[in-house]
Each structure stands twice: as C-alpha cells, then as structure tokens.
PDB file of C-alpha atoms in Angstrom:
ATOM      1  CA  UNK X 288       0.000   0.000   0.000  1.00 62.00           C
ATOM      2  CA  UNK X 289       2.837   2.401   0.882  1.00 68.00           C
ATOM      3  CA  UNK X 290       4.665   1.584  -2.357  1.00 67.00           C
ATOM      4  CA  UNK X 291       1.552   2.052  -4.455  1.00 63.00           C
ATOM      5  CA  UNK X 292       0.621   5.344  -2.797  1.00 63.00           C
ATOM      6  CA  UNK X 293       4.154   6.763  -3.124  1.00 69.00           C
ATOM      7  CA  UNK X 294       4.347   5.982  -6.846  1.00 72.00           C
ATOM      8  CA  UNK X 295       3.523   9.591  -7.859  1.00 73.00           C
ATOM      9  CA  UNK X 296       6.028  11.026  -5.408  1.00 75.00           C
ATOM     10  CA  UNK X 297       8.765   8.747  -6.725  1.00 78.00           C
ATOM     11  CA  UNK X 298       7.811   9.610 -10.333  1.00 77.00           C
ATOM     12  CA  UNK X 299       7.961  13.343  -9.525  1.00 71.00           C
ATOM     13  CA  UNK X 300      11.346  12.921  -7.834  1.00 79.00           C
ATOM     14  CA  UNK X 301      12.778  11.080 -10.846  1.00 78.00           C
ATOM     15  CA  UNK X 302      11.294  13.728 -13.148  1.00 77.00           C
ATOM     16  CA  UNK X 303      12.818  16.410 -10.900  1.00 77.00           C
ATOM     17  CA  UNK X 304      16.243  14.832 -11.211  1.00 80.00           C
ATOM     18  CA  UNK X 305      15.852  14.717 -15.002  1.00 80.00           C
ATOM     19  CA  UNK X 306      14.699  18.357 -15.131  1.00 78.00           C
ATOM     20  CA  UNK X 307      17.517  19.514 -12.865  1.00 76.00           C
ATOM     21  CA  UNK X 308      20.108  17.644 -14.928  1.00 80.00           C
ATOM     22  CA  UNK X 309      18.809  18.541 -18.416  1.00 81.00           C
ATOM     23  CA  UNK X 310      18.034  22.182 -17.466  1.00 84.00           C
ATOM     24  CA  UNK X 311      15.414  23.107 -20.075  1.00 87.00           C
ATOM     25  CA  UNK X 312      14.910  26.285 -18.003  1.00 90.00           C
ATOM     26  CA  UNK X 313      16.474  28.054 -15.036  1.00 90.00           C
ATOM     27  CA  UNK X 314      15.287  30.367 -12.278  1.00 92.00           C
ATOM     28  CA  UNK X 315      13.921  33.600 -13.734  1.00 92.00           C
ATOM     29  CA  UNK X 316      13.185  32.176 -17.196  1.00 92.00           C
ATOM     30  CA  UNK X 317       9.824  33.000 -18.777  1.00 92.00           C
ATOM     31  CA  UNK X 318       8.227  29.690 -19.799  1.00 92.00           C
ATOM     32  CA  UNK X 319       4.963  28.248 -21.084  1.00 90.00           C
ATOM     33  CA  UNK X 320       3.809  24.633 -21.084  1.00 84.00           C
ATOM     34  CA  UNK X 321       1.552  23.045 -23.654  1.00 76.00           C
ATOM     35  CA  UNK X 322      -0.719  21.874 -20.839  1.00 70.00           C
ATOM     36  CA  UNK X 323      -2.343  25.303 -20.683  1.00 73.00           C
ATOM     37  CA  UNK X 324      -1.668  28.012 -23.289  1.00 76.00           C
ATOM     38  CA  UNK X 325      -2.489  30.707 -20.742  1.00 79.00           C
ATOM     39  CA  UNK X 326       0.051  29.398 -18.221  1.00 86.00           C
ATOM     40  CA  UNK X 327       2.916  31.768 -18.942  1.00 90.00           C
ATOM     41  CA  UNK X 328       5.235  32.913 -16.208  1.00 92.00           C
ATOM     42  CA  UNK X 329       8.657  33.136 -14.614  1.00 94.00           C
ATOM     43  CA  UNK X 330      10.259  30.176 -12.876  1.00 94.00           C
ATOM     44  CA  UNK X 331      10.709  31.083  -9.208  1.00 96.00           C
ATOM     45  CA  UNK X 332      11.580  27.690  -7.682  1.00 94.00           C
ATOM     46  CA  UNK X 333      12.720  24.273  -8.907  1.00 91.00           C
ATOM     47  CA  UNK X 334      12.649  21.420  -6.393  1.00 89.00           C
ATOM     48  CA  UNK X 335      12.901  17.681  -6.631  1.00 87.00           C
ATOM     49  CA  UNK X 336       9.113  17.237  -6.691  1.00 88.00           C
ATOM     50  CA  UNK X 337       7.669  20.391  -8.265  1.00 89.00           C
ATOM     51  CA  UNK X 338       8.414  23.660 -10.054  1.00 92.00           C
ATOM     52  CA  UNK X 339       6.823  26.975  -9.070  1.00 95.00           C
ATOM     53  CA  UNK X 340       5.925  29.546 -11.694  1.00 94.00           C
ATOM     54  CA  UNK X 341       4.820  33.127 -11.045  1.00 94.00           C
ATOM     55  CA  UNK X 342       2.417  33.895 -13.867  1.00 91.00           C
ATOM     56  CA  UNK X 343       2.102  37.204 -15.677  1.00 88.00           C
ATOM     57  CA  UNK X 344      -1.115  37.758 -13.675  1.00 89.00           C
ATOM     58  CA  UNK X 345       0.912  37.438 -10.450  1.00 93.00           C
ATOM     59  CA  UNK X 346      -0.419  33.965  -9.583  1.00 93.00           C
ATOM     60  CA  UNK X 347       1.849  31.349  -8.045  1.00 94.00           C
ATOM     61  CA  UNK X 348       1.384  27.996  -9.793  1.00 93.00           C
ATOM     62  CA  UNK X 349       2.987  24.762  -8.605  1.00 92.00           C
ATOM     63  CA  UNK X 350       3.451  22.153 -11.334  1.00 90.00           C
ATOM     64  CA  UNK X 351       4.540  18.585 -10.526  1.00 89.00           C
ATOM     65  CA  UNK X 352       7.819  17.788 -12.296  1.00 88.00           C
ATOM     66  CA  UNK X 353       6.328  14.646 -13.823  1.00 86.00           C
ATOM     67  CA  UNK X 354       3.714  16.830 -15.566  1.00 85.00           C
ATOM     68  CA  UNK X 355       6.400  19.241 -16.819  1.00 86.00           C
ATOM     69  CA  UNK X 356       8.476  16.364 -18.145  1.00 84.00           C
ATOM     70  CA  UNK X 357       5.508  15.028 -20.123  1.00 85.00           C
ATOM     71  CA  UNK X 358       4.676  18.389 -21.737  1.00 86.00           C
ATOM     72  CA  UNK X 359       6.448  20.541 -24.264  1.00 87.00           C
ATOM     73  CA  UNK X 360       8.106  23.499 -22.555  1.00 88.00           C
ATOM     74  CA  UNK X 361       8.517  26.780 -24.421  1.00 89.00           C
ATOM     75  CA  UNK X 362      11.352  28.809 -22.907  1.00 90.00           C
ATOM     76  CA  UNK X 363      11.080  32.419 -24.048  1.00 89.00           C
ATOM     77  CA  UNK X 364      14.249  33.363 -22.136  1.00 88.00           C
ATOM     78  CA  UNK X 365      16.336  30.483 -23.472  1.00 86.00           C
ATOM     79  CA  UNK X 366      18.101  32.602 -26.097  1.00 87.00           C
ATOM     80  CA  UNK X 367      19.359  36.193 -26.084  1.00 87.00           C
ATOM     81  CA  UNK X 368      16.924  37.416 -28.739  1.00 91.00           C
ATOM     82  CA  UNK X 369      13.236  36.509 -29.058  1.00 92.00           C
ATOM     83  CA  UNK X 370      11.013  36.970 -32.112  1.00 93.00           C
ATOM     84  CA  UNK X 371       7.639  38.545 -31.448  1.00 94.00           C
ATOM     85  CA  UNK X 372       4.904  37.820 -33.985  1.00 95.00           C
ATOM     86  CA  UNK X 373       1.744  39.844 -34.616  1.00 97.00           C
ATOM     87  CA  UNK X 374      -0.843  38.848 -37.211  1.00 97.00           C
ATOM     88  CA  UNK X 375      -3.297  41.165 -38.936  1.00 96.00           C
ATOM     89  CA  UNK X 376      -5.809  40.636 -41.741  1.00 96.00           C
ATOM     90  CA  UNK X 377      -6.417  43.236 -44.424  1.00 95.00           C
ATOM     91  CA  UNK X 378      -8.864  43.271 -47.315  1.00 95.00           C
ATOM     92  CA  UNK X 379      -7.542  42.786 -50.828  1.00 95.00           C
ATOM     93  CA  UNK X 380      -8.322  46.364 -51.909  1.00 95.00           C
ATOM     94  CA  UNK X 381      -5.444  47.696 -49.736  1.00 94.00           C
ATOM     95  CA  UNK X 382      -1.939  48.420 -50.988  1.00 95.00           C
ATOM     96  CA  UNK X 383       0.311  45.491 -49.948  1.00 95.00           C
ATOM     97  CA  UNK X 384       3.536  47.496 -49.964  1.00 96.00           C
ATOM     98  CA  UNK X 385       2.011  50.245 -47.832  1.00 96.00           C
ATOM     99  CA  UNK X 386       0.669  47.679 -45.348  1.00 96.00           C
ATOM    100  CA  UNK X 387       4.112  46.088 -45.019  1.00 96.00           C
ATOM    101  CA  UNK X 388       5.798  49.481 -44.636  1.00 97.00           C
ATOM    102  CA  UNK X 389       3.366  50.582 -41.915  1.00 97.00           C
ATOM    103  CA  UNK X 390       3.723  47.283 -40.034  1.00 97.00           C
ATOM    104  CA  UNK X 391       7.512  47.572 -40.025  1.00 96.00           C
ATOM    105  CA  UNK X 392       7.285  51.209 -38.927  1.00 96.00           C
ATOM    106  CA  UNK X 393       4.962  50.151 -36.083  1.00 96.00           C
ATOM    107  CA  UNK X 394       7.582  47.708 -34.834  1.00 96.00           C
ATOM    108  CA  UNK X 395      10.464  50.151 -35.160  1.00 95.00           C
ATOM    109  CA  UNK X 396       8.773  52.824 -33.032  1.00 95.00           C
ATOM    110  CA  UNK X 397       8.059  50.314 -30.260  1.00 96.00           C
ATOM    111  CA  UNK X 398      10.498  50.676 -27.385  1.00 95.00           C
ATOM    112  CA  UNK X 399      12.357  47.394 -26.788  1.00 94.00           C
ATOM    113  CA  UNK X 400      12.218  46.216 -30.405  1.00 94.00           C
ATOM    114  CA  UNK X 401      15.559  45.811 -32.161  1.00 92.00           C
ATOM    115  CA  UNK X 402      16.246  47.620 -35.432  1.00 82.00           C
ATOM    116  CA  UNK X 403      19.179  49.164 -37.234  1.00 73.00           C
ATOM    117  CA  UNK X 404      18.190  52.538 -35.772  1.00 58.00           C
ATOM    118  CA  UNK X 405      18.776  51.151 -32.260  1.00 51.00           C
ATOM    119  CA  UNK X 406      21.923  52.276 -30.512  1.00 48.00           C
ATOM    120  CA  UNK X 407      23.424  48.777 -30.311  1.00 51.00           C
ATOM    121  CA  UNK X 408      26.092  47.985 -32.900  1.00 49.00           C
ATOM    122  CA  UNK X 409      25.612  44.204 -32.487  1.00 51.00           C
ATOM    123  CA  UNK X 410      22.276  44.173 -34.311  1.00 50.00           C
ATOM    124  CA  UNK X 411      22.396  42.181 -37.519  1.00 52.00           C
ATOM    125  CA  UNK X 412      20.118  42.270 -40.536  1.00 49.00           C
ATOM    126  CA  UNK X 413      18.409  39.098 -39.305  1.00 72.00           C
ATOM    127  CA  UNK X 414      16.950  40.975 -36.352  1.00 84.00           C
ATOM    128  CA  UNK X 415      15.314  43.702 -38.435  1.00 92.00           C
ATOM    129  CA  UNK X 416      11.502  43.641 -38.297  1.00 95.00           C
ATOM    130  CA  UNK X 417       9.965  42.083 -41.401  1.00 96.00           C
ATOM    131  CA  UNK X 418       6.562  41.057 -42.761  1.00 97.00           C
ATOM    132  CA  UNK X 419       5.386  37.720 -44.117  1.00 97.00           C
ATOM    133  CA  UNK X 420       2.290  37.399 -46.285  1.00 96.00           C
ATOM    134  CA  UNK X 421       0.967  34.379 -44.443  1.00 95.00           C
ATOM    135  CA  UNK X 422      -2.340  33.355 -46.050  1.00 96.00           C
ATOM    136  CA  UNK X 423      -4.964  34.329 -48.573  1.00 95.00           C
ATOM    137  CA  UNK X 424      -8.408  34.151 -46.994  1.00 93.00           C
ATOM    138  CA  UNK X 425     -11.882  34.646 -48.448  1.00 92.00           C
ATOM    139  CA  UNK X 426     -12.010  38.415 -48.000  1.00 93.00           C
ATOM    140  CA  UNK X 427      -8.420  39.414 -47.416  1.00 94.00           C
ATOM    141  CA  UNK X 428      -4.838  38.454 -46.754  1.00 96.00           C
ATOM    142  CA  UNK X 429      -3.198  37.691 -43.420  1.00 97.00           C
ATOM    143  CA  UNK X 430       0.145  39.349 -42.721  1.00 97.00           C
ATOM    144  CA  UNK X 431       2.544  38.443 -39.948  1.00 97.00           C
ATOM    145  CA  UNK X 432       4.929  41.031 -38.547  1.00 97.00           C
ATOM    146  CA  UNK X 433       8.036  39.601 -36.901  1.00 96.00           C
ATOM    147  CA  UNK X 434      10.122  41.816 -34.680  1.00 96.00           C
ATOM    148  CA  UNK X 435      12.923  40.966 -32.276  1.00 96.00           C
ATOM    149  CA  UNK X 436      13.668  41.918 -28.693  1.00 94.00           C
ATOM    150  CA  UNK X 437      16.317  41.332 -26.076  1.00 94.00           C
ATOM    151  CA  UNK X 438      13.609  41.497 -23.395  1.00 93.00           C
ATOM    152  CA  UNK X 439      12.007  38.041 -23.594  1.00 90.00           C
ATOM    153  CA  UNK X 440      10.311  38.357 -20.205  1.00 88.00           C
ATOM    154  CA  UNK X 441       8.353  41.337 -21.561  1.00 91.00           C
ATOM    155  CA  UNK X 442       7.302  39.800 -24.875  1.00 89.00           C
ATOM    156  CA  UNK X 443       3.543  39.924 -24.159  1.00 90.00           C
ATOM    157  CA  UNK X 444       3.719  43.591 -23.177  1.00 94.00           C
ATOM    158  CA  UNK X 445       5.839  44.377 -26.254  1.00 96.00           C
ATOM    159  CA  UNK X 446       3.441  42.434 -28.463  1.00 96.00           C
ATOM    160  CA  UNK X 447       0.595  44.556 -27.096  1.00 96.00           C
ATOM    161  CA  UNK X 448       2.573  47.776 -27.643  1.00 97.00           C
ATOM    162  CA  UNK X 449       3.219  46.778 -31.269  1.00 97.00           C
ATOM    163  CA  UNK X 450      -0.515  46.121 -31.741  1.00 97.00           C
ATOM    164  CA  UNK X 451      -1.315  49.562 -30.281  1.00 97.00           C
ATOM    165  CA  UNK X 452       1.209  51.192 -32.634  1.00 97.00           C
ATOM    166  CA  UNK X 453      -0.261  49.276 -35.593  1.00 97.00           C
ATOM    167  CA  UNK X 454      -3.728  50.466 -34.637  1.00 97.00           C
ATOM    168  CA  UNK X 455      -2.581  54.084 -34.289  1.00 97.00           C
ATOM    169  CA  UNK X 456      -0.611  54.113 -37.545  1.00 96.00           C
ATOM    170  CA  UNK X 457      -3.425  52.497 -39.517  1.00 93.00           C
ATOM    171  CA  UNK X 458      -5.892  55.067 -38.155  1.00 92.00           C
TER     172      UNK X 458
END
C-alpha cells in the first residue's frame, strides 16, 4: 500500500532529477507549457518534486515535475533574442507594400524592439523587423509582422505595444 501510494512522489522525484540535470529552463526564465496556453510565467523555484511559476497575472502555480516532463516546454528566455509575432488581416483592396511598410514602422517605433536605428552595434540584418504574407483568406490576406527583442520576459507587453502602434498608424 505504501509503495503504491508513493508511486507519484517517486515519479515526480525522478522527473525532478531529469529536469535539474537537463536544465530546459532556469530560475527567472519565462516559460509556457503546452498543458495550458495561458500558463505563462517566470520560474521562481525548482525542487525535486515540483516547479513553481509566477504567472504574468501574479499567480503562483505549482506544477509537478512529472507533468512538466511530459509536456512541451517553451522557454522564451532560453536565447538572447526573441522573435515577437503579430498577425493582422487586411482586405484585398489595400496596398500590400504600404501595409508592409506601416507594419515595419509600427515595430520600429516600439520601445524594446531591435532595429538598425537602435543604438546597439551588435544588431544584424536578421533581427530587423519584417513582414510575411501568411495566407490568402476569403475576403483578405493575413500578414505576420516579426520583430525581435532582447527582453524576452516582456514579450507579451511588447506584443501589445506593437498592436497599439499598428492600430494608431493604420488610423
């Protein structure tokens, strides 16, 4: 009975050892699991049995390590530079080149987004904001703006700021 009831604890401990040794994330990293798309937050504690995440809504969530090991983990802080994507749909009667120009301008005026006009000399051409024509839909085309930041823990706020700038520029 004791062995059967401690099965989950032992599984979590083994998963904790695997997580601590493989290090898919570290303290302070902004992560998301595929278990819940809205569960985005910063890792505040990693123990043998569970990992604690402080969400962007200031909630403290404890996730068993076995659950984390079974899910895909997206680590937004894993690399120095993170791409932020924003999609918009526009009707076909709009000028494609103007749409792309305005989207790029919206990204460039957003504080925290990398561009050649930034003061850093380490910015390469691959980190310049750019636009992809993603799909053709029934009544319009879907564009995706990709912009880069060195502030991965603020990506949702920056994504919102880009959307606000897009809205203002298109007005």
